[in-house]
Every structure is written in C-alpha cells, then in structure tokens.
Coordinates of C-alpha atoms in Angstrom, one line a residue:
M1 CA 95.6 288.3 121.7
A2 CA 95.1 291.4 123.3
L3 CA 96.4 293.1 126.1
P4 CA 94.3 294.4 129.3
S5 CA 93.2 297.8 129.3
A6 CA 94.7 300.2 131.4
H7 CA 91.2 300.3 133.4
D8 CA 91.2 296.6 133.6
V9 CA 94.9 296.6 135.1
A10 CA 93.7 299.4 137.5
L11 CA 91.1 296.6 138.7
A12 CA 93.8 294.2 139.0
A13 CA 96.1 296.2 141.0
E14 CA 93.3 297.3 143.6
R15 CA 91.8 294.0 144.5
R16 CA 95.3 292.7 144.5
A17 CA 96.4 295.6 147.2
A18 CA 92.5 294.4 149.0
A19 CA 93.3 290.8 149.3
R20 CA 97.2 291.3 150.6
L21 CA 95.7 293.8 153.3
L22 CA 93.7 291.0 154.2
L23 CA 95.8 288.4 154.3
A24 CA 98.3 290.4 156.0
H25 CA 95.7 291.9 159.0
P26 CA 92.6 289.7 158.9
L27 CA 90.7 292.2 161.1
V28 CA 91.0 295.9 159.2
T29 CA 88.8 298.7 160.4
S30 CA 87.9 302.1 158.7
S31 CA 89.3 304.0 161.7
G32 CA 92.6 302.2 162.0
P33 CA 96.2 301.6 160.8
H34 CA 94.6 300.7 157.1
S35 CA 92.0 302.9 157.0
D36 CA 93.2 304.1 153.8
T37 CA 93.0 300.9 151.9
F38 CA 90.4 299.9 153.9
P39 CA 88.0 301.8 151.0
L40 CA 89.0 299.1 149.1
V41 CA 88.1 296.6 150.1
R42 CA 84.6 297.8 150.3
R43 CA 84.8 298.5 146.7
H44 CA 85.6 295.0 145.9
A45 CA 83.8 293.4 148.8
D46 CA 81.8 291.0 146.7
W47 CA 84.4 289.5 144.2
L48 CA 87.2 289.1 147.7
A49 CA 84.3 287.0 148.9
Q50 CA 84.2 285.3 145.8
R51 CA 88.3 284.9 145.2
F52 CA 88.1 283.9 149.2
Q53 CA 85.7 281.4 149.2
Q54 CA 86.8 279.3 146.2
V55 CA 90.5 279.5 146.9
F56 CA 91.2 279.2 150.4
G57 CA 88.0 278.0 151.7
Y58 CA 87.8 281.4 153.7
R59 CA 85.0 283.8 154.5
L60 CA 85.0 287.0 154.4
L61 CA 82.8 289.5 156.2
V62 CA 82.9 293.4 155.0
E63 CA 80.5 295.8 157.3
A64 CA 80.6 299.8 157.1
T65 CA 83.5 299.7 159.3
Y66 CA 84.9 296.4 159.4
A67 CA 86.4 293.9 157.4
R68 CA 86.8 290.1 158.9
L69 CA 88.8 287.1 156.9
F70 CA 87.7 284.4 158.6
K71 CA 90.9 282.2 158.3
A72 CA 91.4 278.5 159.2
G73 CA 93.8 276.7 160.9
L74 CA 96.5 274.3 159.9
G75 CA 96.9 271.9 162.3
P76 CA 98.6 271.6 165.2
G77 CA 102.4 273.5 165.8
S78 CA 101.0 275.6 163.3
G79 CA 99.4 278.4 164.3
H80 CA 100.4 281.8 164.5
R81 CA 101.0 283.6 167.7
L82 CA 100.9 286.6 169.3
E83 CA 103.4 289.2 171.1
R84 CA 103.7 291.7 173.0
P85 CA 104.4 294.9 170.5
S86 CA 106.8 296.0 173.1
T87 CA 109.1 293.5 174.0
G88 CA 108.0 291.0 171.2
T89 CA 107.1 288.6 174.2
P90 CA 105.1 285.4 173.4
F91 CA 101.3 286.0 174.9
T92 CA 101.2 283.0 177.8
P93 CA 98.3 280.7 178.2
R94 CA 97.7 282.8 180.3
T95 CA 97.2 285.8 178.3
Y96 CA 95.0 283.7 176.0
S97 CA 92.7 283.0 179.3
Y98 CA 92.2 287.0 180.2
L99 CA 91.3 287.5 176.1
A100 CA 89.0 284.9 175.8
L101 CA 86.9 285.8 179.2
A102 CA 87.1 290.2 178.1
L103 CA 85.5 288.9 174.9
S104 CA 83.1 286.5 176.5
V105 CA 82.3 289.2 178.9
L106 CA 82.6 292.8 175.7
V107 CA 80.0 291.1 173.3
T108 CA 76.9 292.1 175.7
A109 CA 78.6 294.9 177.1
P110 CA 76.6 298.4 177.3
E111 CA 78.3 301.1 174.3
Q112 CA 80.8 302.3 177.4
L113 CA 82.4 301.3 180.7
L114 CA 85.0 302.0 183.1
L115 CA 88.0 299.6 183.5
S116 CA 87.1 298.3 186.9
R117 CA 83.5 297.8 185.4
L118 CA 85.1 295.7 182.8
V119 CA 88.0 293.6 185.3
S120 CA 85.0 293.2 187.6
D121 CA 83.1 291.2 185.5
L122 CA 86.0 289.6 183.8
R123 CA 86.2 288.3 187.3
A124 CA 82.9 287.2 187.3
A125 CA 83.5 285.3 183.8
A126 CA 86.0 283.1 185.2
V127 CA 84.4 282.1 187.6
D128 CA 81.6 280.8 185.3
A129 CA 84.0 279.1 183.2
G130 CA 86.0 277.4 186.6
I131 CA 89.4 279.7 185.2
E132 CA 90.9 280.9 188.5
I133 CA 92.4 284.5 188.9
T134 CA 92.9 284.6 192.2
D135 CA 96.3 286.1 192.4
I136 CA 95.2 288.8 189.9
G137 CA 96.2 291.6 192.7
R138 CA 100.1 290.3 191.5
Q139 CA 102.5 292.9 189.3
A140 CA 102.7 290.6 187.0
E141 CA 99.4 288.9 186.8
R142 CA 98.2 292.9 186.6
R143 CA 100.9 292.9 183.5
T144 CA 99.6 290.4 181.6
L145 CA 96.1 291.0 182.0
A146 CA 97.0 294.5 180.3
A147 CA 98.4 293.1 177.8
A148 CA 95.0 291.6 177.1
L149 CA 93.4 294.5 177.0
R150 CA 96.1 296.2 175.2
Q151 CA 95.4 293.4 172.2
L152 CA 91.8 294.6 172.3
V153 CA 92.5 297.9 171.5
D154 CA 94.6 297.0 168.6
W155 CA 91.9 295.2 167.1
G156 CA 89.4 298.0 167.4
V157 CA 87.0 296.2 170.2
L158 CA 88.2 298.7 172.8
T159 CA 89.1 302.6 172.3
E160 CA 90.2 304.1 175.2
T161 CA 87.9 307.5 175.4
E162 CA 89.3 308.6 178.6
G163 CA 92.9 307.0 180.3
Q164 CA 94.5 304.2 178.8
V165 CA 93.7 299.9 179.8
S166 CA 97.7 300.2 180.7
A167 CA 95.9 301.7 183.9
V168 CA 95.4 298.4 185.4
A169 CA 98.5 297.4 185.9
E170 CA 99.9 299.7 187.9
E171 CA 100.3 299.0 191.3
R172 CA 97.7 300.8 192.7
A173 CA 95.4 300.2 190.1
G174 CA 93.8 303.6 188.0
E175 CA 90.4 303.7 185.7
A176 CA 89.9 304.4 182.4
L177 CA 86.9 305.0 180.2
L178 CA 86.2 302.7 177.2
T179 CA 84.0 302.7 174.4
V180 CA 82.8 299.4 173.3
D181 CA 82.6 298.0 169.8
R182 CA 80.4 295.0 170.3
E183 CA 80.4 293.5 166.3
I184 CA 83.8 293.7 166.1
A185 CA 84.2 291.6 169.7
R186 CA 81.9 288.8 167.9
A187 CA 83.4 288.9 164.8
V188 CA 87.0 288.2 166.3
V189 CA 86.6 284.5 167.6
A190 CA 86.8 281.9 163.7
G191 CA 86.7 279.0 165.4
P192 CA 84.2 275.9 165.6
L193 CA 83.9 276.9 169.6
A194 CA 80.0 275.1 169.9
Q195 CA 81.5 271.6 168.1
S196 CA 84.6 271.5 170.3
R197 CA 85.6 269.2 173.4
D198 CA 88.2 271.2 174.1
G199 CA 91.4 273.1 172.5
S200 CA 93.1 269.7 170.9
D201 CA 90.1 269.4 169.3
L202 CA 89.3 272.8 168.2
V203 CA 92.7 272.8 166.3
R204 CA 91.9 269.3 164.7
R205 CA 88.3 270.7 163.9
A206 CA 89.4 274.0 162.2
A207 CA 92.0 272.7 160.2
D208 CA 89.6 270.4 158.0
P209 CA 89.8 272.0 155.0
G210 CA 85.8 270.4 154.4
F211 CA 85.0 269.5 150.9
G212 CA 87.8 271.5 149.7
G213 CA 89.7 268.9 150.9
P214 CA 93.6 268.3 149.9
R215 CA 93.3 271.3 147.2
T216 CA 92.2 273.5 149.7
Y217 CA 94.7 272.2 152.5
V218 CA 97.5 272.9 150.3
R219 CA 96.6 276.6 149.2
R220 CA 96.1 277.6 152.9
R221 CA 99.3 275.4 153.9
L222 CA 101.5 277.1 150.5
V223 CA 100.2 280.7 151.5
E224 CA 100.3 281.0 155.6
T225 CA 103.5 279.4 156.4
P226 CA 107.4 280.1 155.2
V227 CA 108.4 277.0 153.2
V228 CA 106.4 274.0 152.7
H229 CA 108.3 270.5 152.3
L230 CA 106.8 267.5 150.6
D231 CA 106.9 265.6 154.2
D232 CA 104.5 268.4 155.2
L233 CA 101.7 266.8 152.9
T234 CA 100.0 263.4 152.7
D235 CA 99.9 261.3 149.8
A236 CA 96.9 263.1 148.2
E237 CA 97.6 266.6 148.5
R238 CA 101.6 266.0 147.1
E239 CA 99.8 264.2 144.2
W240 CA 97.2 267.0 144.1
L241 CA 99.9 269.9 143.7
R242 CA 102.3 267.9 141.7
T243 CA 100.1 267.9 139.0
R244 CA 99.1 271.8 139.4
Q245 CA 101.7 273.3 141.0
R246 CA 102.7 275.9 137.7
R247 CA 99.1 276.4 137.3
E248 CA 98.8 277.4 141.2
A249 CA 101.5 279.6 140.9
Q250 CA 100.4 281.4 137.9
A251 CA 97.1 282.4 139.9
F252 CA 99.5 282.8 142.8
S253 CA 100.6 285.7 141.3
E254 CA 98.2 287.3 139.7
L255 CA 96.2 287.5 143.2
L256 CA 98.4 288.4 145.4
G257 CA 101.9 289.5 143.5
L258 CA 103.6 286.0 144.9
E259 CA 106.3 284.3 143.4
A260 CA 106.4 280.9 143.6
E261 CA 110.0 279.0 143.6
I262 CA 109.8 275.4 143.3
R263 CA 112.4 272.7 143.8
A264 CA 112.4 269.2 144.4
E265 CA 111.9 269.4 148.3
G266 CA 108.9 271.5 148.7
I267 CA 108.1 274.8 147.0
A268 CA 108.4 278.7 148.5
L269 CA 106.0 281.7 147.5
V270 CA 108.3 284.6 148.0
D271 CA 106.6 288.3 148.4
P272 CA 108.9 290.4 146.4
E273 CA 107.4 293.8 148.4
G274 CA 108.6 292.3 151.7
D275 CA 105.0 293.4 153.4
L276 CA 103.0 290.1 153.9
T277 CA 105.2 288.8 157.0
D278 CA 105.5 289.2 160.8
L279 CA 108.3 287.6 161.2
H280 CA 111.9 288.4 159.5
L281 CA 115.0 286.4 158.0
P282 CA 117.2 287.8 157.5
G283 CA 115.8 290.3 160.0
T284 CA 117.8 292.6 163.2
G285 CA 118.5 292.1 166.3
T286 CA 120.2 289.9 168.3
V287 CA 118.4 286.6 167.8
A288 CA 118.0 286.8 163.8
Q289 CA 121.2 288.1 163.8
A290 CA 122.7 284.7 165.6
A291 CA 119.9 282.1 163.7
L292 CA 121.3 283.4 160.6
L293 CA 125.2 283.1 161.8
L294 CA 124.2 279.4 163.1
L295 CA 121.9 278.6 159.8
E296 CA 125.0 279.0 157.6
R297 CA 127.2 277.1 159.5
L298 CA 125.0 274.4 160.2
V299 CA 124.9 273.8 156.2
A300 CA 128.4 274.2 155.8
R301 CA 128.9 271.2 158.4
L302 CA 126.1 268.9 157.4
R303 CA 125.3 269.4 153.7
P304 CA 124.6 265.5 152.3
A305 CA 127.2 264.5 149.9
D306 CA 124.1 263.5 146.6
P307 CA 121.1 264.6 146.9
G308 CA 118.8 264.6 144.0
H309 CA 115.1 263.4 142.8
P310 CA 113.2 260.4 143.5
A311 CA 112.2 261.0 139.5
T312 CA 115.7 261.6 138.2
G313 CA 117.2 258.4 140.4
G314 CA 118.7 260.9 143.5
R315 CA 118.4 260.3 147.0
L316 CA 115.7 263.3 147.6
V317 CA 116.7 265.0 151.6
I318 CA 114.4 266.9 153.2
G319 CA 116.7 267.3 156.3
V320 CA 119.3 266.3 157.8
A321 CA 119.9 265.2 161.8
V322 CA 121.9 267.8 163.7
P323 CA 124.5 266.0 165.9
D324 CA 124.0 265.8 169.7
G325 CA 125.7 269.5 171.2
L326 CA 126.6 270.6 168.1
L327 CA 124.2 273.3 168.3
R328 CA 125.9 274.8 171.4
E329 CA 129.2 274.4 170.5
L330 CA 128.8 276.8 166.9
L331 CA 126.6 279.2 169.3
D332 CA 129.5 279.6 171.5
E333 CA 131.6 279.9 168.3
I334 CA 129.1 282.8 166.8
V335 CA 129.5 284.7 170.5
G336 CA 133.2 284.3 170.6
E337 CA 133.3 286.2 167.4
Y338 CA 130.6 288.5 167.2
G339 CA 128.8 289.1 170.3
R340 CA 130.4 291.6 172.4
R341 CA 131.7 293.1 169.0
S342 CA 128.5 293.7 167.9
N343 CA 127.0 295.0 171.4
W344 CA 124.1 292.0 171.6
Q345 CA 121.3 291.5 174.5
R346 CA 124.1 290.6 177.2
G347 CA 120.9 288.9 178.6
H348 CA 121.6 286.3 175.5
L349 CA 125.1 285.8 176.1
E350 CA 124.9 285.4 179.9
D351 CA 122.3 282.6 179.7
R352 CA 123.5 281.0 176.7
V353 CA 120.7 277.8 177.1
G354 CA 117.9 280.3 176.8
F355 CA 119.3 282.4 173.7
L356 CA 119.6 278.9 171.7
A357 CA 116.3 278.3 172.5
A358 CA 115.3 281.8 171.2
V359 CA 117.0 280.5 168.5
L360 CA 115.4 278.0 168.0
D361 CA 112.0 278.8 168.0
L362 CA 112.7 281.5 165.3
L363 CA 114.3 279.2 162.7
V364 CA 111.3 276.5 163.7
R365 CA 108.8 279.1 162.9
M366 CA 110.1 279.6 159.2
R367 CA 110.4 276.2 158.7
L368 CA 114.5 275.7 158.3
M369 CA 114.5 273.8 161.0
A370 CA 112.2 271.0 163.1
P371 CA 112.6 269.0 166.3
V372 CA 112.6 265.1 165.7
G373 CA 109.0 263.6 165.4
P374 CA 106.0 263.1 163.2
V375 CA 104.6 264.2 159.6
R376 CA 101.7 265.0 158.3
A377 CA 102.9 262.6 155.2
D378 CA 102.8 260.2 158.5
G379 CA 99.1 261.0 159.4
H380 CA 99.5 263.8 162.1
G381 CA 97.6 266.2 162.4
V382 CA 95.6 264.9 159.6
P383 CA 91.4 265.1 160.9
D384 CA 89.5 262.4 161.2
G385 CA 87.6 260.8 157.7
Y386 CA 90.3 263.1 155.7
E387 CA 91.6 262.1 152.5
E388 CA 95.3 261.0 152.8
S389 CA 96.5 258.7 149.9
A390 CA 96.1 259.5 146.5
A391 CA 93.3 258.6 144.4
D392 CA 93.2 255.6 142.1
G393 CA 96.1 254.2 143.8
R394 CA 98.1 256.9 141.9
A395 CA 102.6 256.6 143.1
V396 CA 103.5 259.9 144.8
T397 CA 106.8 260.8 145.6
D398 CA 108.5 258.5 148.3
V399 CA 109.3 260.9 151.4
S400 CA 109.9 258.4 154.0
G401 CA 113.4 258.5 155.8
A402 CA 113.5 261.9 154.1
R403 CA 114.3 263.8 157.0
G404 CA 116.6 261.6 158.2
Q405 CA 115.1 260.9 161.5
D406 CA 115.8 258.6 164.2
R407 CA 112.4 259.1 166.5
T408 CA 114.0 257.0 168.9
K409 CA 116.6 260.0 170.0
G410 CA 114.9 262.9 169.8
G411 CA 116.8 266.1 168.5
W412 CA 117.1 268.2 165.9
I413 CA 116.5 268.4 161.8
L414 CA 118.3 270.9 159.8
L415 CA 115.5 271.3 156.6
A416 CA 116.5 271.7 153.1
A417 CA 115.1 275.6 152.6
G418 CA 118.1 276.4 155.4
A419 CA 120.6 276.1 152.2
R420 CA 119.0 278.7 150.9
Y421 CA 120.1 281.5 153.4
A422 CA 124.5 282.4 153.2
T423 CA 126.4 285.3 155.2
T424 CA 128.4 287.9 155.2
V425 CA 129.6 289.4 157.9
A426 CA 131.3 292.9 158.7
V427 CA 132.3 293.7 162.4
K428 CA 132.9 297.3 162.7
P429 CA 136.1 298.6 163.2
P430 CA 137.0 300.9 166.6
G431 CA 135.5 304.0 166.1
D432 CA 133.6 303.6 163.3
P433 CA 129.7 304.7 164.1
S434 CA 128.0 302.6 161.2
P435 CA 126.3 299.9 162.5
A436 CA 127.6 296.7 163.5
D437 CA 125.5 293.4 162.9
P438 CA 125.8 290.6 161.1
S439 CA 124.2 291.2 157.9
P440 CA 123.1 289.7 155.0
A441 CA 124.7 289.8 151.7
D442 CA 122.7 287.3 149.8
H443 CA 119.2 285.6 150.3
S444 CA 118.4 283.7 147.3
L445 CA 114.8 283.8 148.2
G446 CA 114.6 287.1 147.7
D447 CA 114.7 290.0 150.7
Q448 CA 112.9 287.0 153.1
F449 CA 110.9 284.4 153.1
P450 CA 107.1 285.5 154.1
A451 CA 106.7 284.2 157.6
P452 CA 103.8 281.9 159.2
S453 CA 100.8 282.7 160.6
E454 CA 98.1 284.1 160.5
S455 CA 99.8 286.9 158.1
A456 CA 102.1 285.8 156.5
P457 CA 101.5 284.5 152.9
T458 CA 104.3 281.7 151.8
S459 CA 105.9 278.5 150.9
A460 CA 104.7 275.7 148.9
T461 CA 105.5 271.2 148.8
S462 CA 106.5 269.1 146.0
A463 CA 108.5 269.5 142.1
S464 CA 108.9 266.2 140.7
A465 CA 110.5 268.0 137.9
A466 CA 112.8 270.9 140.2
T467 CA 115.7 271.5 141.0
P468 CA 116.9 270.5 144.4
M469 CA 117.3 273.9 147.1
S470 CA 118.4 270.8 150.0
V471 CA 121.4 271.5 151.9
A472 CA 123.3 270.0 149.3
D473 CA 122.8 273.4 147.3
D474 CA 125.8 275.9 147.8
P475 CA 123.6 278.8 149.3
S476 CA 125.4 281.5 147.7
K477 CA 124.2 280.6 144.7
E478 CA 121.3 282.1 143.4
P479 CA 118.4 279.9 142.4
P480 CA 117.0 280.0 139.4
R481 CA 114.2 282.2 138.9

C-alpha cells in the first residue's frame, strides 16, 4: 500500500486543525482570538461542511468574516453552560434572559448604537415578552446585565467602539458606543425556536438526531461529553455502537485526532493535546483539587469485589451507590489534612455545604458521579417517536441495575470512569516557596478527560469485549492503549 504524500499529510493536518477549532469554538470570527486558524476554515469550508453534516448532523455556515457550527443538544441535563470569565460563576436563568432579550434587539438594530439605547430597547423587548425586569437599577441586576452584554462582545456580536459594556454595572451607569454585527447576532441562536412550545420542548427537539437516529446521536455523545457509560444509551444506540466501535474510533482519530479508550462499561475519547476541553480534571484551584482527592477516596472505599462483563459471565458494574453521610465525612477529612496547608479558598473551608456542592457539580459534569435518577437506557430524555429498541429484537448488553441505585432513597452514584483517576499529594514544607497544591501524579486516561459542553470532545460507550474500567480497577495502573 502506497504511503500518503507530503501534500496529503499536510492537507489532512489542516482539515483536522480546522475541525478541532470549530468543535471547541462553534463561533469563530476573522478578527477574534482564533483569527490565525480562521483562514483554514474558509479554505476547507466545503469539506468541513460535508463531514460535520455526515458524521454529526451539524450544519456549518462559513461567511467572509465568521464561521458558525450549529451543534445540536444531547437532551436534559447535558447542556453546556456559560460562565463569567472573571469568576467562573455559571450564568443564571436571569443572565440567559438578558442574553436572549439583547439578541432579539440586536438582529434589527442599527450598525451603531449607544449602550443606554440598547438597555432601553432591551426593556421594551422584555415588556413585549412578558418578562419582569423593573429592578434593573439594583447593583446585582446591573452586573447580571453586564455579564450578558460581555458575552456578546466575546462572541463578536458587539464591538466596544468607545467605552465598555461594563459601564452598565456602575452605580451611575456610564455610556458607551457599540458597533453591532447583525449577521453574527442572527447566527448565534441554534435551535428550533419557532417549533418549540417552551424551554423543555426546545431541549427535547434540539436533541432529536432526525434521520441519523442512533448513529448520529451516539457520535454526538462521544465527542461532546467526557465519558459515556453503557446506560447513557438506548438499546438501539448500544447495539449500533457495539458493532462499529473500532471503525468509529479510527474515524475520530482521523477527523479530530482523538484516541478511543474502550472499556466494558463505556468509552472515552481522549485528546492527547488537551485543548479540546473547557473542563479540567485534574485541574488547578480548590474545587478541582478537592474533587480529585474525594474521588480517590470514594474509589478506594466503594470498589466492588467482582465486576466484569456479561459476555464473559461477569457482573457489569457501571456505578455504585454512595452511603449517606460518606461524602461529607470524606470532605471533612480532606480539608483537615490538606485544606489549610494548601491555602485553599477560605470561603470554601468555612462553607462545607457549598464546598461539597461545588465539588459534586464538577464531578457530575465530568460524568464521574451522578445523582440517583433515571437514565437514557430507561427512556429518559428520548424524543417522541425515536428508535429505542435494537432492530430485529437483537440481544444487547443488559444494563438494568448496573448503576446500583435505589431510586426510592435518592443520593449519589460513583460511576465507573472515576476509577481512572489516582493522586499523589505533596504538601510543601515550611519556608518552601514552591506550589503546594495536591496534584495528580498519574491520570490513566492521559492529561485529562475532555469535557462536556458545547466545545469539548470526549467519550463513548459500550464494549462487549473490552477490559472493565469500573470502580474495581486499580486506578493507579496505566490502561492498555
């Protein structure tokens, strides 16, 4: 077989770089932070549009000054949230309301307008939509509005020609001259708004893979979430992936440079370069460090004795229930051992309830823990009329009970992928100026799981002949490549 030419290698590398950029940043502008790679998107626009449509059912729009990849949702609880860059605080429903109201105004706004005019038009739009914003004079409300407008600046919808949108948060609101890109404003929203009755209906409709069915949904799930366990998929989706997982792994490698780790309980797509994620674990900061330490102790405490795969006569373990009170107990131990010596944030140390909530939020978004509740294998979040059962009544891996949850009691589940994380803790001695943060010495899936979201690629699902990665695995051992 002839080896690819230097031209073919260079061409594939350019297309992969452009595809990775769009996957991580679905809205790219010619003057934004990724302007250096934007010409590649333009150069390979036709090929990229065809591949994204064929593989994921995503539509790609490429214009002279911007490119927009219109992604689809993954159903309830799988969205990518926006955050304030300065604090990492998630957008609240109120922030999203301001964002939507501003966009509704800007799609027909003049090319330039004053900040005060935008706020006035936004108020009028809120009245038309039946949204109450009479308390916009409050400091907290002004900051919320400023966060929504800052997001529009980051996307390129607004340009701060004179002054800044943050002026709206000042006690005596300042002024700014803004330039509007109406085309980008129209391209931001990517959902069947006109067909949806309400927000919940929009989420369901956006997750419908259409004619692609299980094939399209599974591929989206693989590339957009950190890990997909078997019960994250319906019978039809598990059956489709079971027969194609090796070919799909090769396709993801060629298109996006991602490596598939296939296990008995699921699949993770790993990014060796580590830049296709917006969520990091291992990571820096108090919450990420505590999450890693908590995960290690949970795995050590709850590891099941006899996991395996049904194909070899074993017992499939996708998750184990966390006993009541154990999370708080372990967090208190961790804080006592490392918190103050590692200069963790005082606010977290003083508010253990809020600290635990933040840690669990990160682990849930990483798909390493989950609250007790229904899963997709039970039909949760599946669109009406969607193909749930495997064709011709084919037998598929039984995942009933594999999460080990009692839905009558609530609580938390430690998921199998958590066993792939191990830590080595180093605390600096007195007088040592080097960092003292707890840090991972070994992460057996590489630098990190890619993250959830609109941007991050990651994970997959079932493997009938795979090695278990469940919480019975020794997390300090490197997995097979």
